[in-house]
Every structure is written in C-alpha cells, then in structure tokens.
Short mmCIF file of C-alpha atoms in Angstrom, two decimals:
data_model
loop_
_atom_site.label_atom_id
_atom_site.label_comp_id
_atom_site.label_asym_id
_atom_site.label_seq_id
_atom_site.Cartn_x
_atom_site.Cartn_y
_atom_site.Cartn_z
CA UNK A 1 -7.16 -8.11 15.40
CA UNK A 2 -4.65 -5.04 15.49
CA UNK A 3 -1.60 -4.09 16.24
CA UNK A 4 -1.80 -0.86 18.38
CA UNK A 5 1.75 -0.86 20.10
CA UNK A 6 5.04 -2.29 18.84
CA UNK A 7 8.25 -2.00 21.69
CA UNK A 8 11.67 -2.72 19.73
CA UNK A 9 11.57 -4.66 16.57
CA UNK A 10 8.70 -6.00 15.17
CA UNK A 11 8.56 -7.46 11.63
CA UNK A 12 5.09 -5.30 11.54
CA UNK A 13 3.89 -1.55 12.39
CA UNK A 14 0.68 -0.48 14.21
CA UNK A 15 -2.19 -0.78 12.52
CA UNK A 16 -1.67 -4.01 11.03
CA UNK A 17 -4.60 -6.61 10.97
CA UNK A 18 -5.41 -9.53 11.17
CA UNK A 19 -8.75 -10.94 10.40
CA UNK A 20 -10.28 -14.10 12.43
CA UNK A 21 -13.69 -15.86 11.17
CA UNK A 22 -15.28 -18.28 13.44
CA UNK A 23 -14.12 -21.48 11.90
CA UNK A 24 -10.56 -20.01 12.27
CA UNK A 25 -9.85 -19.36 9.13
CA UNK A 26 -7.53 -16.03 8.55
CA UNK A 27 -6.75 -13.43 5.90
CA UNK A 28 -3.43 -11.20 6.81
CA UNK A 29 -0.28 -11.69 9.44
CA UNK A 30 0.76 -9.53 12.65
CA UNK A 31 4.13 -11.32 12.29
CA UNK A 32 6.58 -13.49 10.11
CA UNK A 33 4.58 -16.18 11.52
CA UNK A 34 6.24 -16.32 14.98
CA UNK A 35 2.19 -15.62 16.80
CA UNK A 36 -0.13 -16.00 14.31
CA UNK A 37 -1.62 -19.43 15.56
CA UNK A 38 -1.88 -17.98 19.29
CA UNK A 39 -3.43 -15.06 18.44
CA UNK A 40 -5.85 -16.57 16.29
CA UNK A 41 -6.91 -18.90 19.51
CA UNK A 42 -7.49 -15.52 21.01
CA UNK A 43 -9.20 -14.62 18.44
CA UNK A 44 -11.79 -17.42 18.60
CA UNK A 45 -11.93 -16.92 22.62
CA UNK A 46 -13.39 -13.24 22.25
CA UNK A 47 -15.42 -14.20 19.04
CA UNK A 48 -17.22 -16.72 21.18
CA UNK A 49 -17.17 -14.87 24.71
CA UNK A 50 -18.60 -11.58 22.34
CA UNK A 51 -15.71 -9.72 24.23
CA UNK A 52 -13.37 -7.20 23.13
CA UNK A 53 -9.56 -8.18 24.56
CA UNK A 54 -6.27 -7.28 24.36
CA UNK A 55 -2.71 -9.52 24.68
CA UNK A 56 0.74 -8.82 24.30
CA UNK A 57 3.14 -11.22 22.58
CA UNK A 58 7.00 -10.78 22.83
CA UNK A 59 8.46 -9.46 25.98
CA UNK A 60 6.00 -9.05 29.06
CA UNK A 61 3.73 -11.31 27.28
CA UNK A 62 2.65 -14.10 29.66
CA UNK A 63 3.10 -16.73 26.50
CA UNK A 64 6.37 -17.52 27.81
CA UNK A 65 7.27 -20.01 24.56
CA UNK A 66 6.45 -17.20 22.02
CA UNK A 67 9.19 -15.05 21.60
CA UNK A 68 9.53 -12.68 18.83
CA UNK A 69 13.11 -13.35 16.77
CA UNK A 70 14.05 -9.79 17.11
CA UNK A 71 13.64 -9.31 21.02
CA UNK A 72 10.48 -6.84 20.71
CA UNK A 73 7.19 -6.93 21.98
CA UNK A 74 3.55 -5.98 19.94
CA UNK A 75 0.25 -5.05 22.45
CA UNK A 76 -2.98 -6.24 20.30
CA UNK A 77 -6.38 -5.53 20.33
CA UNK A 78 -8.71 -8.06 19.62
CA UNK A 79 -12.46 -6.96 18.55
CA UNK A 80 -15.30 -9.27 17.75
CA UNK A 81 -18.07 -8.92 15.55
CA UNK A 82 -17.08 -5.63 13.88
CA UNK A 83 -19.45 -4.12 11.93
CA UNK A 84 -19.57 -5.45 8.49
CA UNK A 85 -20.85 -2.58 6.72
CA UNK A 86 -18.05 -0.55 7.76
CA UNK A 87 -15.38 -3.48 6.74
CA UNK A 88 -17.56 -2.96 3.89
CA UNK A 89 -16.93 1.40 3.28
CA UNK A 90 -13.22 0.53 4.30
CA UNK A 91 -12.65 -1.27 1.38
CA UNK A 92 -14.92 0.39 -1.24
CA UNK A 93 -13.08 3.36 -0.04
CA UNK A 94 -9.79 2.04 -0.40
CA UNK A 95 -10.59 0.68 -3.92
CA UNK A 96 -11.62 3.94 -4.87
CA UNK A 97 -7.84 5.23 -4.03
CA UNK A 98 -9.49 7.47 -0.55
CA UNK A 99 -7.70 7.43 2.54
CA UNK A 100 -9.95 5.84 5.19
CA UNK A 101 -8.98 5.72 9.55
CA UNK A 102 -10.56 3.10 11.28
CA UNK A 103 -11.62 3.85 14.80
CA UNK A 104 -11.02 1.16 17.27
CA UNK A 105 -11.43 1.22 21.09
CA UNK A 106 -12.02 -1.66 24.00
CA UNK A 107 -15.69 -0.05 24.36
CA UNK A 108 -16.98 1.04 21.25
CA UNK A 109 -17.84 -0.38 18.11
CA UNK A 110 -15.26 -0.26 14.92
CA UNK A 111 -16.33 2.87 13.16
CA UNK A 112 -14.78 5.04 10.30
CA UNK A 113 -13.06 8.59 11.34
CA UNK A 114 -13.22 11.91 9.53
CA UNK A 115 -9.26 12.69 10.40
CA UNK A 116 -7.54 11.78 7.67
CA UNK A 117 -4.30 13.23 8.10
CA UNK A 118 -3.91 11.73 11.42
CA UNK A 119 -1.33 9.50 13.05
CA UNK A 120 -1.91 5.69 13.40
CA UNK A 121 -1.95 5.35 17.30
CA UNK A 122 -3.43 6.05 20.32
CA UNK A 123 -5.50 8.93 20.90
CA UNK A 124 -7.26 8.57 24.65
CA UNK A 125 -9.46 6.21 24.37
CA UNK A 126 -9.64 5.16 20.89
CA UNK A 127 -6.72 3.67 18.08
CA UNK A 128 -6.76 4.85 15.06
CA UNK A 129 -5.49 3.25 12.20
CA UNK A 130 -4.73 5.01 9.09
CA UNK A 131 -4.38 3.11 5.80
CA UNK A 132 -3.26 4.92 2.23
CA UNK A 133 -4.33 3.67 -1.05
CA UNK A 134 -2.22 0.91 -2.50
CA UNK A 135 1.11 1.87 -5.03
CA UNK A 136 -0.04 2.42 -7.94
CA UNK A 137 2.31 2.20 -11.23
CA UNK A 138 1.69 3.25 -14.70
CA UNK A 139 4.26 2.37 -17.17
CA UNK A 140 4.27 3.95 -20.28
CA UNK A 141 6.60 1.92 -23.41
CA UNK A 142 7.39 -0.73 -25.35
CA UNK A 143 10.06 -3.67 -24.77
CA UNK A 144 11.50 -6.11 -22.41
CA UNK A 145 11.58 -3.28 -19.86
CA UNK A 146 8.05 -2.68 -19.77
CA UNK A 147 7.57 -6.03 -19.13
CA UNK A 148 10.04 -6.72 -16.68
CA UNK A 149 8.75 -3.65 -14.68
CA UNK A 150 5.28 -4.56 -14.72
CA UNK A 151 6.22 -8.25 -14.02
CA UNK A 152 8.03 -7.02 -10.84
CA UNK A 153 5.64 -4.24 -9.83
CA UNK A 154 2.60 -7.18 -9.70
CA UNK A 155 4.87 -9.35 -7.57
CA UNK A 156 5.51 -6.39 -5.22
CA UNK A 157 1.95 -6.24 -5.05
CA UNK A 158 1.03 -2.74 -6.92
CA UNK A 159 -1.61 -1.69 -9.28
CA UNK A 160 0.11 -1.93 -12.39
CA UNK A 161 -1.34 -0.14 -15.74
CA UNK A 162 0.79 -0.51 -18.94
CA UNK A 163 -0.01 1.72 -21.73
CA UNK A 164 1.88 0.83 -24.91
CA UNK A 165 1.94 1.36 -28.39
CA UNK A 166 3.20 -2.90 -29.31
CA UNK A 167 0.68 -4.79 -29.45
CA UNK A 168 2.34 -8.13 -28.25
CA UNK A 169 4.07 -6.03 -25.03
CA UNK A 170 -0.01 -4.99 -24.13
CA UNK A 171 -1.08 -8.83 -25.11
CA UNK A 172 2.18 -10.20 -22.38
CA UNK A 173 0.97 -7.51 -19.81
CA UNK A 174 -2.03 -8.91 -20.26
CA UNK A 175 -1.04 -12.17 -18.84
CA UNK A 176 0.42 -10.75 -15.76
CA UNK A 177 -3.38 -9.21 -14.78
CA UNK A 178 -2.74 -5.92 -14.79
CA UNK A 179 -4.69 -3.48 -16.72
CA UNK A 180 -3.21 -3.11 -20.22
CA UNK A 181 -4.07 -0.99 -22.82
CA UNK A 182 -2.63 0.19 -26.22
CA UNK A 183 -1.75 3.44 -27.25
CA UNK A 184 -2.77 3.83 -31.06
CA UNK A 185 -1.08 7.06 -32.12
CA UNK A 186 0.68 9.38 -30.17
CA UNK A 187 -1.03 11.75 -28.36
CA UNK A 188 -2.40 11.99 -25.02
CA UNK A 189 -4.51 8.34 -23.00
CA UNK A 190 -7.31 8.24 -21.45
CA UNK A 191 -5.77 5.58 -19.15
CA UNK A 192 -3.11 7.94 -17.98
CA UNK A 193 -4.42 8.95 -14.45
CA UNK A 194 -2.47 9.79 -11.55
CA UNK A 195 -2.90 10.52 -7.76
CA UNK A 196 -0.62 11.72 -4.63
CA UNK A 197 -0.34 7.65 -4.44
CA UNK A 198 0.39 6.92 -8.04
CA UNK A 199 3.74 7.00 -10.40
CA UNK A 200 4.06 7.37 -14.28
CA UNK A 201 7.25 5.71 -15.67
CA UNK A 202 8.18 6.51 -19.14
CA UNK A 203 10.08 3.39 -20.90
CA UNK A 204 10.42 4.51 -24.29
CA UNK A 205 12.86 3.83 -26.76
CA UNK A 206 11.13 6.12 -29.54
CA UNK A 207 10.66 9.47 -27.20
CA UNK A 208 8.69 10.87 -29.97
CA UNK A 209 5.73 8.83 -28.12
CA UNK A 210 6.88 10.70 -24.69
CA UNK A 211 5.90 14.46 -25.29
CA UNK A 212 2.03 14.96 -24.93
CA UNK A 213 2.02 11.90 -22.42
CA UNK A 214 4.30 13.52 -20.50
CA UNK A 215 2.70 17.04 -20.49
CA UNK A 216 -0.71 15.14 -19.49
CA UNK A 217 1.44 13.46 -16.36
CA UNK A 218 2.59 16.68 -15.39
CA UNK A 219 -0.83 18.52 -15.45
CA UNK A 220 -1.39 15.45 -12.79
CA UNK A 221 -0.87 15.06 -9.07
CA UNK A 222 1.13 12.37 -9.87
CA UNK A 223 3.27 11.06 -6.68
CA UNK A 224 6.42 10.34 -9.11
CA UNK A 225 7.01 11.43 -12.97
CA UNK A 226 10.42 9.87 -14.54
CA UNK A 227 11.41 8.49 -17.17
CA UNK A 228 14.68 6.45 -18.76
CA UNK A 229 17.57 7.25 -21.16
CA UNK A 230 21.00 8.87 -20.69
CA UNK A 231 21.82 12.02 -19.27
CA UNK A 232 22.33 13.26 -22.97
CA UNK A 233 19.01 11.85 -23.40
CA UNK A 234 17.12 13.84 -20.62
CA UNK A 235 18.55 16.76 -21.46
CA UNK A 236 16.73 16.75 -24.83
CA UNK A 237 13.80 15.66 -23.61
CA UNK A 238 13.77 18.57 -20.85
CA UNK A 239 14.72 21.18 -23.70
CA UNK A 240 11.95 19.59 -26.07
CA UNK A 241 8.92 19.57 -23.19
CA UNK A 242 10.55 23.25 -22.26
CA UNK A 243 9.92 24.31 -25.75
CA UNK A 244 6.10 23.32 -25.56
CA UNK A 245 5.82 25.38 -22.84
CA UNK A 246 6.10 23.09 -19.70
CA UNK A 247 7.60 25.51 -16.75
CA UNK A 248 10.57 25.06 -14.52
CA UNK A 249 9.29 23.95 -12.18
CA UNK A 250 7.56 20.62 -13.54
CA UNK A 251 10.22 20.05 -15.37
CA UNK A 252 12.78 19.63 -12.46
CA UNK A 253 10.12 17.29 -11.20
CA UNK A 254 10.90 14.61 -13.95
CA UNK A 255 13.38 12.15 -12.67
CA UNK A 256 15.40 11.41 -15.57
CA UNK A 257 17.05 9.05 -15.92
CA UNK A 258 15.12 6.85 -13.26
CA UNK A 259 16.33 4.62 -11.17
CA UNK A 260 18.49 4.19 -8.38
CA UNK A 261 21.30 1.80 -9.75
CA UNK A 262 23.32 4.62 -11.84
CA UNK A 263 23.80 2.97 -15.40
CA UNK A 264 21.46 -0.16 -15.46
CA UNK A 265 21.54 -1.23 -18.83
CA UNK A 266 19.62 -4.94 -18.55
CA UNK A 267 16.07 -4.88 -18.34
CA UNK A 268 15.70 -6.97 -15.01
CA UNK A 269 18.22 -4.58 -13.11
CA UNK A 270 16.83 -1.47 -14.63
CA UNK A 271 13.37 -2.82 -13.15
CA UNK A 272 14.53 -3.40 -9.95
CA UNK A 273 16.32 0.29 -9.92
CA UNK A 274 13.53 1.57 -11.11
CA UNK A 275 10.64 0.22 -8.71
CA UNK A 276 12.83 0.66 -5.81
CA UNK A 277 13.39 4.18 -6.33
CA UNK A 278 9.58 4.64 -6.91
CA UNK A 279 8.70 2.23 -3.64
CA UNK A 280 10.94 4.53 -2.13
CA UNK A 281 8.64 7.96 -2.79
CA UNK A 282 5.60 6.05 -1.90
CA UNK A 283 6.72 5.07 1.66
CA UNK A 284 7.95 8.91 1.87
CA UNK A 285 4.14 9.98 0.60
CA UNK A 286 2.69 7.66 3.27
CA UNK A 287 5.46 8.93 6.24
CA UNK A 288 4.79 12.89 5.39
CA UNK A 289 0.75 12.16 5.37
CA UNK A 290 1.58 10.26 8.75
CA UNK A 291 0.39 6.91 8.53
CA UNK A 292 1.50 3.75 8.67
CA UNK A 293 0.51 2.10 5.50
CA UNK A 294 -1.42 -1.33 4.90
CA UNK A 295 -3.14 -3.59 2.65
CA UNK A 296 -6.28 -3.58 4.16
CA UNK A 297 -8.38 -3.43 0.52
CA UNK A 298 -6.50 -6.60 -0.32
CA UNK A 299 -8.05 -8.63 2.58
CA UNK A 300 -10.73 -10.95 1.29
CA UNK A 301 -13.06 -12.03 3.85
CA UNK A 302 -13.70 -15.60 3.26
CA UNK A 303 -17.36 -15.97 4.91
CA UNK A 304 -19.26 -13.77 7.20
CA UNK A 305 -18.62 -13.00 11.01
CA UNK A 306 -20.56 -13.34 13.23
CA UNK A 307 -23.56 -11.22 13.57
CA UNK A 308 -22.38 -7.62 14.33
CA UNK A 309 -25.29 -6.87 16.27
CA UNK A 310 -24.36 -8.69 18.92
CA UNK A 311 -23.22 -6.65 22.14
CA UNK A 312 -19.81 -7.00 23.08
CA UNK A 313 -18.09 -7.07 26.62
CA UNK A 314 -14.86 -5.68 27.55
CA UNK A 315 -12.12 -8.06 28.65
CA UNK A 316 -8.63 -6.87 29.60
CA UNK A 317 -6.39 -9.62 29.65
CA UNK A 318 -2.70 -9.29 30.55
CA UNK A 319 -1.71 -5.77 30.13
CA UNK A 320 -2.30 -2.24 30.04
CA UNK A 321 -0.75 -1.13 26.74
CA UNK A 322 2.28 0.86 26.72
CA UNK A 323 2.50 4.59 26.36
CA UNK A 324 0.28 5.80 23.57
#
C-alpha cells in the first residue's frame, strides 16, 4: 500500500507504505493510526481478489466514520502480490546507502526505475516513489556527549557510528547497537566514511585527536562536517587545519561550534542542538534531490506474500486520484 496523493494535512507524505501479508499482519503506518485498520481490510480484499485498487480516506472518502484529525484527505494505491525480488533489490539497495524509485501503476507490476533524481509523484500512468538512504551519523569523541548523541541519534532512528579513543565510551556505545569502534592513536580511521546522506560530528575535548580526522572528513562527500567548542575554540581549530593546508573553501564548510541552541553547555541539550541541526541538513539533502524520504530498508517483512506470479486485475474503487 502507498500513498500517492495527500490534499491538506496529512501526518504522512507520498510515497509512504504500508505493507499487508495475508494473515494481516503489517510492517509501517500511512497515518498516526487514524486508517490503518481500514486500509489493511483493503488490503486483504485485493490480496485475495489478486486486484490492484485504490481508496481515499479523509475527505471525499466514502468511509464516512474515518476522518483524518487534521481535515485532509490521502488517495492510496493498493497492489497485491508485488514482486518479491524487487522488495528484495529495494532493500539491498537501500542498505547499501543507493537511492532506489519504485515504479508503481494500477496495470503493471512494481518494478525499480533508473530516474533517480526524480520527484515522488505521478508521472502519467505510473507513481514513483523515491526513497534516500537512511541518516547516517558518525560521532567522533570521548565523554557524556558522545554518548548522549549517539543515545539520541539511535532513538531518532539513524545509523549511528562512534569512533573514540575511551575505551568504556566505545564499550557504552556498544550497548546502544550502533557500530562502535576505538580509535588507538591519533591519526586518520578506517571507519570514518561519509556520503551526500551522512554527517561527521567532532565531540572532542582534546582537539589534538581532531586534525587528521578532520582533514579525512573533508576529503569526503560528507552531507555535514562540524564540530563543538567555543567560538575562541573554532577559530584555532580553523587556523590550525588552515596551516596543514586545508583550503577556504572546506574550511567554511565546518560548522563550528555545532548546534542550533547557541551556548548548550549540558550534554543532553547539546545533543539535542546538535542532532537537530544535523536532521535539519538531511531533510534539506533529501528536498534539493527531490524526494520525499522513507524508511523503506527498515521494513521487515514478517513471512512471504503471496505468490507474485499470480496475475493481477485492475479494480478502481471510489475515486480517480487528484491532480498528479
């Protein structure tokens, strides 16, 4: 199940989805909760009529009780027996930090598109919805802010990779699942490795450790560089990295000190200014590559659909959707 139209407020954006097995279990939401047991009986109607269909819950919608809290309306497309090997690719693909657009349509089967720089939407015939690689966050230090970062980063839901030179902040990480690993001298990590999708954070009290890591960050397409301290403190660290050579113009790039609460001196707020600042880039990364991000990789399918072979009939129920 997807989302291809929204009209007002909806608590979710196109290309949302919902996955339906046969026994009715589900992995994902298209709401706050307010249609989520409706559409999954629609879900089980097409499953078992092997028909694609569409519905609209919210305003128009002809479930009269269902109303959406905030007054909009969401047009959904419901597709049976998609093809498991390319649920499959999705998600290998996503894992593997790729951009990946599904191809959806009332007529043809769920197959992967070569656009990747494309709009989630409507195009004729066919919906595409474009998903982004996860956030993902290394954090580079030692103490309580480390933690408290990665602590909040894994209940945001990013990928979280600590790199640290203190042994007990890499074993507490540790705890938290994310990928730890220590940093035995200083010098450049292996584990430092950065994509349009992923930010480097820079938590150091003892900036001697900061230098070459930082250099290695900036030779990186790294979505976000920054790193904490005062203003006095930046400025150092700027003239330091400028005297190793580092040019302007990655050195503006550094966002020093991070954070979007000016002065944060506890290790809880800092994290919080911190992460939202760098949730902040991310949903600007996803916006300029226009998409609408989601979690598809996360989805965990909890037994097989039905067989995929199977062909499927069309069945337009309710509505035509609204413009595209």
């Amino acid at each position: 199940m997807t989302i291809t139209n929204v009209i007002g407020h909806t608590a979710r954006s196109p290309g949302t989805h919902l996955a339906v097995s046969s026994t009715g279990a589900s992995v994902g939401s298209l709401s706050g909760g307010c249609v989520e047991a409706a559409a999954i009986r629609e879900a089980l109607e097409a499953i078992k009529a092997v028909e694609t269909s569409t519905i609209r819950f919210g305003t128009g919608s002809p479930y009269i009780d269902i109303r959406l809290p905030c007054g909009g309306a969401m047009d959904i497309l419901i597709v049976p027996n998609p093809p498991i090997a390319v649920l499959a690719e999705t998600i290998s693909r996503l894992e593997r930090r790729e951009t990946v657009s599904l191809q959806l349509s009332r007529t043809e089967p769920v197959a992967l598109g070569a656009d990747l720089e494309s709009t989630t939407g409507w195009l004729g015939e066919t919906f595409r919805a474009v998903h982004r690689p996860d956030l993902r966050l290394v954090i580079l230090g030692h103490g309580a802010e480390t933690i408290c970062l990665a602590r909040l980063a894994v209940a945001f839901g990013a990928d979280v990779v600590v790199i640290s030179p203190d042994d007990a902040v890499v074993a507490e990480a540790g705890l938290l699942s994310v990928n730890a690993q220590p940093l035995q001298r200083q010098g450049r990590s292996d584990h430092l490795i950065g994509d349009p999708f992923s930010a480097a954070v820079f938590l150091f009290h003892d900036h001697a450790w900061e230098s070459d890591l930082l250099i290695q960050a900036l030779d990186q397409d790294f979505l976000l560089i920054g790193a904490m301290g005062s203003q006095a403190t930046h400025k150092r660290r700027i003239e330091n990295l400028r005297l190793q050579g580092v040019g302007q113009e990655k050195l503006a790039s550094i966002l020093g000190p991070i954070g979007l609460i000016p002065g944060a001196r506890d290790p809880q707020t800092l994290a919080l200014s911190i992460l939202s600042q760098v949730v902040a880039h991310y949903e600007e990364r996803c916006a300029s590559k226009a998409s609408h991000p989601a979690k598809t990789h996360q989805l965990e399918v909890k037994e097989p659909l039905p067989n995929a072979t199977a062909p499927v009939r069309v069945k337009q129920r309710h509505f035509e959707h609204a413009e595209r």
